[in-house]
Coordinates of C-alpha atoms in Angstrom, one line a residue:
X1 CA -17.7 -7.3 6.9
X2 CA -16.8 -5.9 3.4
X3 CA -18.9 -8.1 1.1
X4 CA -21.6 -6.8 3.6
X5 CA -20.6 -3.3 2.9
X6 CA -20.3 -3.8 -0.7
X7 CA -23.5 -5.7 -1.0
X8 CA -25.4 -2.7 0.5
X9 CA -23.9 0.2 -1.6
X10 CA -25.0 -2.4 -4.2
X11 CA -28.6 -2.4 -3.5
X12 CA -28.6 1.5 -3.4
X13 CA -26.8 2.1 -6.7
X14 CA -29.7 1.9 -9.0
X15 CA -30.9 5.0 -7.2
X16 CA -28.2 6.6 -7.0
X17 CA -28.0 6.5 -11.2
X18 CA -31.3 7.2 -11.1
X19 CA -30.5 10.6 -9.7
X20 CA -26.9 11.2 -11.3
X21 CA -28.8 13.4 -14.1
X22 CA -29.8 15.3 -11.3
X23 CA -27.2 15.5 -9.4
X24 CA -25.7 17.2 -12.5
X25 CA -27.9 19.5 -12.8
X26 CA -28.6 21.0 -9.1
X27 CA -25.4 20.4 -8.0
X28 CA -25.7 18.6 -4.9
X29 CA -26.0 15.0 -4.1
X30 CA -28.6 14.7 -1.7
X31 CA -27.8 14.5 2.0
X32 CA -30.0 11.3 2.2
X33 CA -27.6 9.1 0.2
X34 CA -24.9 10.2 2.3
X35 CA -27.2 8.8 5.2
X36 CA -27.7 5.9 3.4
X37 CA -23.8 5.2 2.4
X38 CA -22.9 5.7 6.5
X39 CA -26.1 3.4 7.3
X40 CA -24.1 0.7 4.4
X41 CA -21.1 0.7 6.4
X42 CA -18.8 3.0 3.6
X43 CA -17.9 6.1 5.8
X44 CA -16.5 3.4 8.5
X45 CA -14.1 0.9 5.8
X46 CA -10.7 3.2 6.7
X47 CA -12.1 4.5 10.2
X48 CA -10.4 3.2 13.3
X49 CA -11.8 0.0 14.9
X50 CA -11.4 2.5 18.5
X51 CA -14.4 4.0 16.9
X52 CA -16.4 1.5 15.6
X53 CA -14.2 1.0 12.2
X54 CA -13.9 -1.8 10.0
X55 CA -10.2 -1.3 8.9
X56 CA -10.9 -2.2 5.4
X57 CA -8.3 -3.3 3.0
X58 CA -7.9 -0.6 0.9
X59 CA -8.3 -2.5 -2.2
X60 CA -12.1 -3.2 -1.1
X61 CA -12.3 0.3 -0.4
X62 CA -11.5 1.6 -4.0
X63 CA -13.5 -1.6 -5.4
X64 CA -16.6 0.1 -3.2
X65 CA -15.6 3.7 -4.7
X66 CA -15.5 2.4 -8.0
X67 CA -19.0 0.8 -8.1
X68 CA -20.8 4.1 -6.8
X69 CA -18.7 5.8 -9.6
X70 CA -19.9 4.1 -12.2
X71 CA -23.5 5.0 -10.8
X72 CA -23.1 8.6 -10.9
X73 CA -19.2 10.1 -11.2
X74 CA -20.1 13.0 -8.6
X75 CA -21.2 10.7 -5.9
X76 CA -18.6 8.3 -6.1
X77 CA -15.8 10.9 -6.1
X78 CA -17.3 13.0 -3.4
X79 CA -18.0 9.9 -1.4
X80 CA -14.4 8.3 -1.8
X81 CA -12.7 11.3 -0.5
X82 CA -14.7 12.0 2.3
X83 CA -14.4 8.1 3.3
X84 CA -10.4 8.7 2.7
X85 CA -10.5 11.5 5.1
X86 CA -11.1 9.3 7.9
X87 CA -8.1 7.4 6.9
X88 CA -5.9 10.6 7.6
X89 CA -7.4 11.6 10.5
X90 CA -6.5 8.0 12.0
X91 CA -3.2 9.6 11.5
X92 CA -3.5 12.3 13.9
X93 CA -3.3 12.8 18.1
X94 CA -5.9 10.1 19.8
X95 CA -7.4 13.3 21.3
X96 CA -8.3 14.8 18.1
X97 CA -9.9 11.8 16.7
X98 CA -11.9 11.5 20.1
X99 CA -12.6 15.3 19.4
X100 CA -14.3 14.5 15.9
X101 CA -15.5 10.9 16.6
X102 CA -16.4 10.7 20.4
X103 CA -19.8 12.1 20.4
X104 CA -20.5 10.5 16.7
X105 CA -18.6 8.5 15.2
X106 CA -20.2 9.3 12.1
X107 CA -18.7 12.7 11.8
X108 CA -17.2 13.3 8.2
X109 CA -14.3 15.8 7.4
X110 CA -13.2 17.8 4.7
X111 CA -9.7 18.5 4.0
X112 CA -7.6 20.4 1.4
X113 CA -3.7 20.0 1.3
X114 CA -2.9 23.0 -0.6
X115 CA -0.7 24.7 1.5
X116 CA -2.9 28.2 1.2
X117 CA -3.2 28.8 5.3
X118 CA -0.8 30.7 7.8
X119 CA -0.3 28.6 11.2
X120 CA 1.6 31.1 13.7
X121 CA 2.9 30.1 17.4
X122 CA 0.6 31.5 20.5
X123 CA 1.9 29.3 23.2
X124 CA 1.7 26.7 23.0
X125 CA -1.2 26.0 20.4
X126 CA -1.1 27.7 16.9
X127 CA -3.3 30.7 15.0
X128 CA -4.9 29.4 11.9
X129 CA -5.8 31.9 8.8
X130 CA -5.9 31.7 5.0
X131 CA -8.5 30.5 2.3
X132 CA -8.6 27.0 0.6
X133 CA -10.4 26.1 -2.6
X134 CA -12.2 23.4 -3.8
X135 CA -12.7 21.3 -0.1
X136 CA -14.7 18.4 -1.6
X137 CA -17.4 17.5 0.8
X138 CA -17.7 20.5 3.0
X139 CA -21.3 21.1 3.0
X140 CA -21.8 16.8 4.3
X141 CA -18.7 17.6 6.6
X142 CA -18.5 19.1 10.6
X143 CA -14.6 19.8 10.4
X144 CA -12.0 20.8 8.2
X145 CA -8.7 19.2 7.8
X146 CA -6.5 22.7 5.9
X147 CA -2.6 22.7 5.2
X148 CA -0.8 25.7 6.2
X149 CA 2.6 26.8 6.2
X150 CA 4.1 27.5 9.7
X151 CA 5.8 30.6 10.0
X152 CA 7.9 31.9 12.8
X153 CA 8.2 35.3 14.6
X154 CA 10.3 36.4 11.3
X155 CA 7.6 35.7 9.1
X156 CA 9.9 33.0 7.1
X157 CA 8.4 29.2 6.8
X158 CA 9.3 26.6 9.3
X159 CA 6.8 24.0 8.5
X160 CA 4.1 22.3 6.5
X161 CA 1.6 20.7 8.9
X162 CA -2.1 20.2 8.3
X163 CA -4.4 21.8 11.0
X164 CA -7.9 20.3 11.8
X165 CA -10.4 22.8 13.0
X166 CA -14.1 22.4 13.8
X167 CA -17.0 23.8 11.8
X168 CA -17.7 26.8 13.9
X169 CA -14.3 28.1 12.8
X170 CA -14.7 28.2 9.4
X171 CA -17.1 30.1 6.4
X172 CA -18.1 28.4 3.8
X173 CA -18.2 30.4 0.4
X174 CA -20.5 28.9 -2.3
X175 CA -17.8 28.9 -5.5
X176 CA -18.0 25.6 -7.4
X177 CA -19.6 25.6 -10.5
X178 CA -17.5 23.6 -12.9
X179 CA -17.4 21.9 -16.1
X180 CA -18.1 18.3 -14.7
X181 CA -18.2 16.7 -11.2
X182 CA -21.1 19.2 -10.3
X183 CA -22.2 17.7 -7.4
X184 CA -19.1 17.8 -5.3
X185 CA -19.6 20.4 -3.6
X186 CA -16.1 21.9 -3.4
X187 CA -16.3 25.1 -2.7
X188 CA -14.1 27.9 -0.9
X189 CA -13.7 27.5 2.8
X190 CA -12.3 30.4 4.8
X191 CA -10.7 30.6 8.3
X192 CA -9.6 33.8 10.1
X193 CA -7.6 33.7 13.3
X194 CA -8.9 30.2 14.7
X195 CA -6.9 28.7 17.7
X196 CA -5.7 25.3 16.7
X197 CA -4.3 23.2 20.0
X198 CA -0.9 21.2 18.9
X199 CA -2.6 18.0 18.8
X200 CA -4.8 19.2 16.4
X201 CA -1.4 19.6 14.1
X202 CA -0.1 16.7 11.6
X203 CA 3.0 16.7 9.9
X204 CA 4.8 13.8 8.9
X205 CA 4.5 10.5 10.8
X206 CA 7.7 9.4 12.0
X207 CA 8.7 5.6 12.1
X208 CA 8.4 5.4 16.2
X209 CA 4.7 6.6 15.6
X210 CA 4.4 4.4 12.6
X211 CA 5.1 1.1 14.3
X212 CA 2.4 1.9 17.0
X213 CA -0.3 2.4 14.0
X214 CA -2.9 -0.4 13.0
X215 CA -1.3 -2.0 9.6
X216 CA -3.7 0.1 7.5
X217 CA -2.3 3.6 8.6
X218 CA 0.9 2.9 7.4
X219 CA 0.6 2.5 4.1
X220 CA 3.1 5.5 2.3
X221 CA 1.1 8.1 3.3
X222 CA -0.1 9.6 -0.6
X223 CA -1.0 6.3 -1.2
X224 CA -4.8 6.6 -0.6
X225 CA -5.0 9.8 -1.9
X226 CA -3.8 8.8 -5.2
X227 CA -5.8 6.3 -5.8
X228 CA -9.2 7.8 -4.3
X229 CA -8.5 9.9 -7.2
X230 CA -8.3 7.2 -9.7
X231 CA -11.2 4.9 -8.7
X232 CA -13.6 7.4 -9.7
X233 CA -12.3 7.5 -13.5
X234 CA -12.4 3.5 -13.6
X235 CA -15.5 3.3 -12.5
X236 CA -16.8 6.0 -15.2
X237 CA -15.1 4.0 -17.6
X238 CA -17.2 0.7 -16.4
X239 CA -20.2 3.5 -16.7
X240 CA -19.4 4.2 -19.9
X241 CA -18.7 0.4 -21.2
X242 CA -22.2 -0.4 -19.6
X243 CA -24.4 1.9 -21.4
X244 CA -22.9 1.8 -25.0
X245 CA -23.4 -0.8 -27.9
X246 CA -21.1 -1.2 -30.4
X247 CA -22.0 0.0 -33.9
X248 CA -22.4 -3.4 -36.1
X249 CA -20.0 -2.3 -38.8
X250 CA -17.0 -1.4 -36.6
X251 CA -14.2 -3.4 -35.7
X252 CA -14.5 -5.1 -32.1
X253 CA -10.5 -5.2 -31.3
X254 CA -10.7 -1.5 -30.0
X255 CA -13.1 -2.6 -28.0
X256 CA -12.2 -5.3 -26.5
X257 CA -8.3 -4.0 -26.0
X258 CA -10.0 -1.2 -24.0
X259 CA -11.9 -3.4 -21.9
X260 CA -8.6 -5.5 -21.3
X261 CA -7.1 -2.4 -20.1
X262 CA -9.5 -1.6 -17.3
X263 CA -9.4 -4.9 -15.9
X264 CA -5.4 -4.9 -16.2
X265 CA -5.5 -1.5 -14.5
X266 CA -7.6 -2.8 -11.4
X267 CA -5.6 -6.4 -11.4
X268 CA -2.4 -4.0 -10.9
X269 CA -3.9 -2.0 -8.4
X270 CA -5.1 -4.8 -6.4
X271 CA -1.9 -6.5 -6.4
X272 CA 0.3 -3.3 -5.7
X273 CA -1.8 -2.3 -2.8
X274 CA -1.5 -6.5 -1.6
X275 CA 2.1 -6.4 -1.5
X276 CA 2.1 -2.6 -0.1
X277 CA -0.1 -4.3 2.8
X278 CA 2.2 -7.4 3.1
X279 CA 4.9 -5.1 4.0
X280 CA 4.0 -2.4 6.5
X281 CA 2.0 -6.1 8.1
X282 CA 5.3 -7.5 8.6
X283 CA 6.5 -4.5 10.4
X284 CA 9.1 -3.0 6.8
X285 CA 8.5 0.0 5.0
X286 CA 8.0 -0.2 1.8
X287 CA 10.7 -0.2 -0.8
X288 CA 11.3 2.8 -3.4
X289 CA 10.8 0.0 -6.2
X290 CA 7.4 -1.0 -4.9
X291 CA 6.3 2.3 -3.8
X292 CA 7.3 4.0 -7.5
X293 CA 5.4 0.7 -9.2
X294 CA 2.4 1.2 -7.8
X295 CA 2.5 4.8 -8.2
X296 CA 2.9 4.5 -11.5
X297 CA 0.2 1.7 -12.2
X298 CA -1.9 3.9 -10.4
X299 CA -1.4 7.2 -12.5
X300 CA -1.3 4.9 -15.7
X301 CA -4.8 3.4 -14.7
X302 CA -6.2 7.0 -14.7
X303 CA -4.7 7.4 -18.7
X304 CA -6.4 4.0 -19.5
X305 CA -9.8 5.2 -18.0
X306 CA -9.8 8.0 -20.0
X307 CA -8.8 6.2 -23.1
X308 CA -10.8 3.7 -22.8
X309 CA -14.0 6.1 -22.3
X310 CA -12.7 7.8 -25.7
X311 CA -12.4 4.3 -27.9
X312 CA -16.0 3.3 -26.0
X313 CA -17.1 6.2 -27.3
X314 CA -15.8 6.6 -30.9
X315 CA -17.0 2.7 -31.5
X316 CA -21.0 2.9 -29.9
X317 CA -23.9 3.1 -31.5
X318 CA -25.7 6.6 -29.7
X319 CA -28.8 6.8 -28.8
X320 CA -30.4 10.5 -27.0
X321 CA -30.5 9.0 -23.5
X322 CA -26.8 7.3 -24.3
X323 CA -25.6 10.9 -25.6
X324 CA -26.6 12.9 -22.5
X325 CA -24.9 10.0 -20.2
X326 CA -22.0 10.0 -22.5
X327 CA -21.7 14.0 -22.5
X328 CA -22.2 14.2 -18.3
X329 CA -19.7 11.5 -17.4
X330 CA -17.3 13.2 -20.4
X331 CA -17.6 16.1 -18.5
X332 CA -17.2 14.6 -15.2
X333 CA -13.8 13.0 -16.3
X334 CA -12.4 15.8 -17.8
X335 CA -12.7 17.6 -14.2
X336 CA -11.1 14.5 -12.5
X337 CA -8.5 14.3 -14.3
X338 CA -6.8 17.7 -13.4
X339 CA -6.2 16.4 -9.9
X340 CA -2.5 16.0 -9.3
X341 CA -3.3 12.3 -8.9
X342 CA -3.7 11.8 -12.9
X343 CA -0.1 13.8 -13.3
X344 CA 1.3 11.5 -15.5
X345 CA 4.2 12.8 -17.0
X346 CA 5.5 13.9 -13.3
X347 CA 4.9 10.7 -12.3
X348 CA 6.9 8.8 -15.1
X349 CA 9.2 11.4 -15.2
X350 CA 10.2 10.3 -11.3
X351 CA 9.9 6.7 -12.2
X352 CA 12.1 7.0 -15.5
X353 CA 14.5 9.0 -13.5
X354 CA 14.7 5.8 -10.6
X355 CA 15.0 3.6 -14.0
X356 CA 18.4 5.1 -14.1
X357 CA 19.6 5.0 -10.3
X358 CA 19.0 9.2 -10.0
X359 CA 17.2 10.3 -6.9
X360 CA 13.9 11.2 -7.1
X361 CA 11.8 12.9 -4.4
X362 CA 10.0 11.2 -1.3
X363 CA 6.7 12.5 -1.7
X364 CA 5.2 11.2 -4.9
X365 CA 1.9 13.0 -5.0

């Protein structure tokens, strides 16, 4: 079911580079090749089989993601974290996934995790308020997933817990107008007194729940996240490699070590997220060791990408229409990379600090 899924985005790419220029330049990618991704099979690889899923591996799901990245950078990062957001919301209540999915299973989400919202008690369902920035996806999606912080009576926090709440009980405000990733779409999303019904509530999935989820949804729970945000820079690295010659009078090593280091960075990925899946399939939870290695092959991958785009770069042979690809996808990488998914020297920080038998925290975003 994959290689189909994969075969089809691959008949739609040279479109969808076709367009990349313009993506860039009005912003949007066209609600047509979001059709045209769901009609592929992409929106269902991390949806529930319960409604009409595939259950992808989620190396095949990044392998997907990095294709339509290295098409056009804005439609493979917007797609690849609206595809994820299914995966979370297999997470939640089977209520609230019948609430988004039962009429259409097509329905996408947008979510944002920075805890920037106020959930209060009324009974026993909550009051949602607070503003979130950059929600990838929102103007292609019907609800929003929104982290809030849950306070009590005396206004102190109780909680974190992520709150999913319909389209008619947020506004949209049109704010994203950045250096790269144009097309996004992440823009401010506002919600002002909504009430959210308790099963509408995540916070952190115990092990009793765990053990009843599908192998897929319980992977450690950043794990997708992460590396949804590294695919994208792989694949504009690929992008990169693709278009460019190198000059005849420079040296071929750089090039060639750079192109070693992608493939070593998706050959570690893949076999991180294999042994991640052999685990929670046979029933353990993953070890600190394992969990830490592939976080930090992950983050790593992300400082190749960019690397990689920089030595492709300094060795090629421009040409105009090579320069403009070269100075959009620069762009685009440069706005990828400040998501907390490419924090390398947090990341190694908490891996150097395991080196050495310290503690480090649980939560490795």
């Amino acid at each position: 079911m994959t290689q189909n899924v994969r075969a089809a985005v691959r008949q739609a790419l040279p479109a969808i580079a076709a367009a990349a220029a313009g993506v860039d330049h009005t912003g949007a990618v066209d609600p047509s090749v979001i059709s045209g991704l769901h009609d592929a099979g992409f929106f269902a690889m991390l949806q529930p089989k319960a409604f009409g899923g595939i259950e992808a591996d989620p190396a095949e799901y990044l392998a997907v993601t990095r294709d339509l990245s290295a098409a056009c950078t804005s439609t493979g990062w917007l797609a690849g974290w609206l595809g994820v957001n299914t995966w979370h919301l297999s997470l939640f209540d089977e209520q609230a996934q019948r609430d988004v999915w039962g009429h259409d299973p097509r329905t996408l989400l947008c979510e944002s995790y920075a805890p920037t919202g106020r959930l209060e008690r009324v009974g026993d369902d909550f009051r949602l308020s607070g503003r979130w920035s950059r929600c990838t996806g929102i103007l292609h999606s019907s609800w929003l997933m929104a982290a809030a912080v849950l306070v009590g009576e005396d206004g102190a926090a109780q909680d974190f817990l992520v709150a999913l709440v319909p389209r008619a009980d947020y506004v949209v405000e049109s704010g994203w107008n950045s250096v790269g990733l144009r097309g996004i779409g992440a823009h401010d999303v506002v919600v002002s007194g909504a009430v959210v019904p308790r099963y509408r509530t995540f916070g952190w999935v115990s092990g009793e729940q765990l053990g009843r989820l599908a192998p897929l949804y319980r992977l450690p729970q950043p794990t997708m996240y992460t590396h949804t945000g590294t695919a994208p820079l792989l694949g504009a690295a690929e992008n990169i490699l693709a278009a460019l010659r190198p000059r005849a009078a420079s040296p071929v090593h750089p090039v060639a070590m750079a192109r070693s280091d992608l493939e070593l960075s998706v050959a570690q990925i893949e076999r991180n997220l294999g042994d991640l899946m052999d685990c929670v399939r046979a029933g353990q939870a993953p070890d600190s060791d394992l969990v830490l290695r592939s976080r930090r092959d992950q983050v790593l991958a992300s400082e190749r990408a960019l690397a990689a785009i920089r030595t492709f770069i300094a060795h090629s042979d421009g040409r105009d229409a090579e320069d403009l690809l070269v100075e959009r996808v620069w762009r685009d990488v440069q706005t990828a990379q400040t998501h907390v998914a490419s924090n390398v020297e947090q990341v190694l920080a908490l891996v150097g600090r395991h080196s050495f038998g310290m503690e480090v925290d649980e939560i490795l975003w």
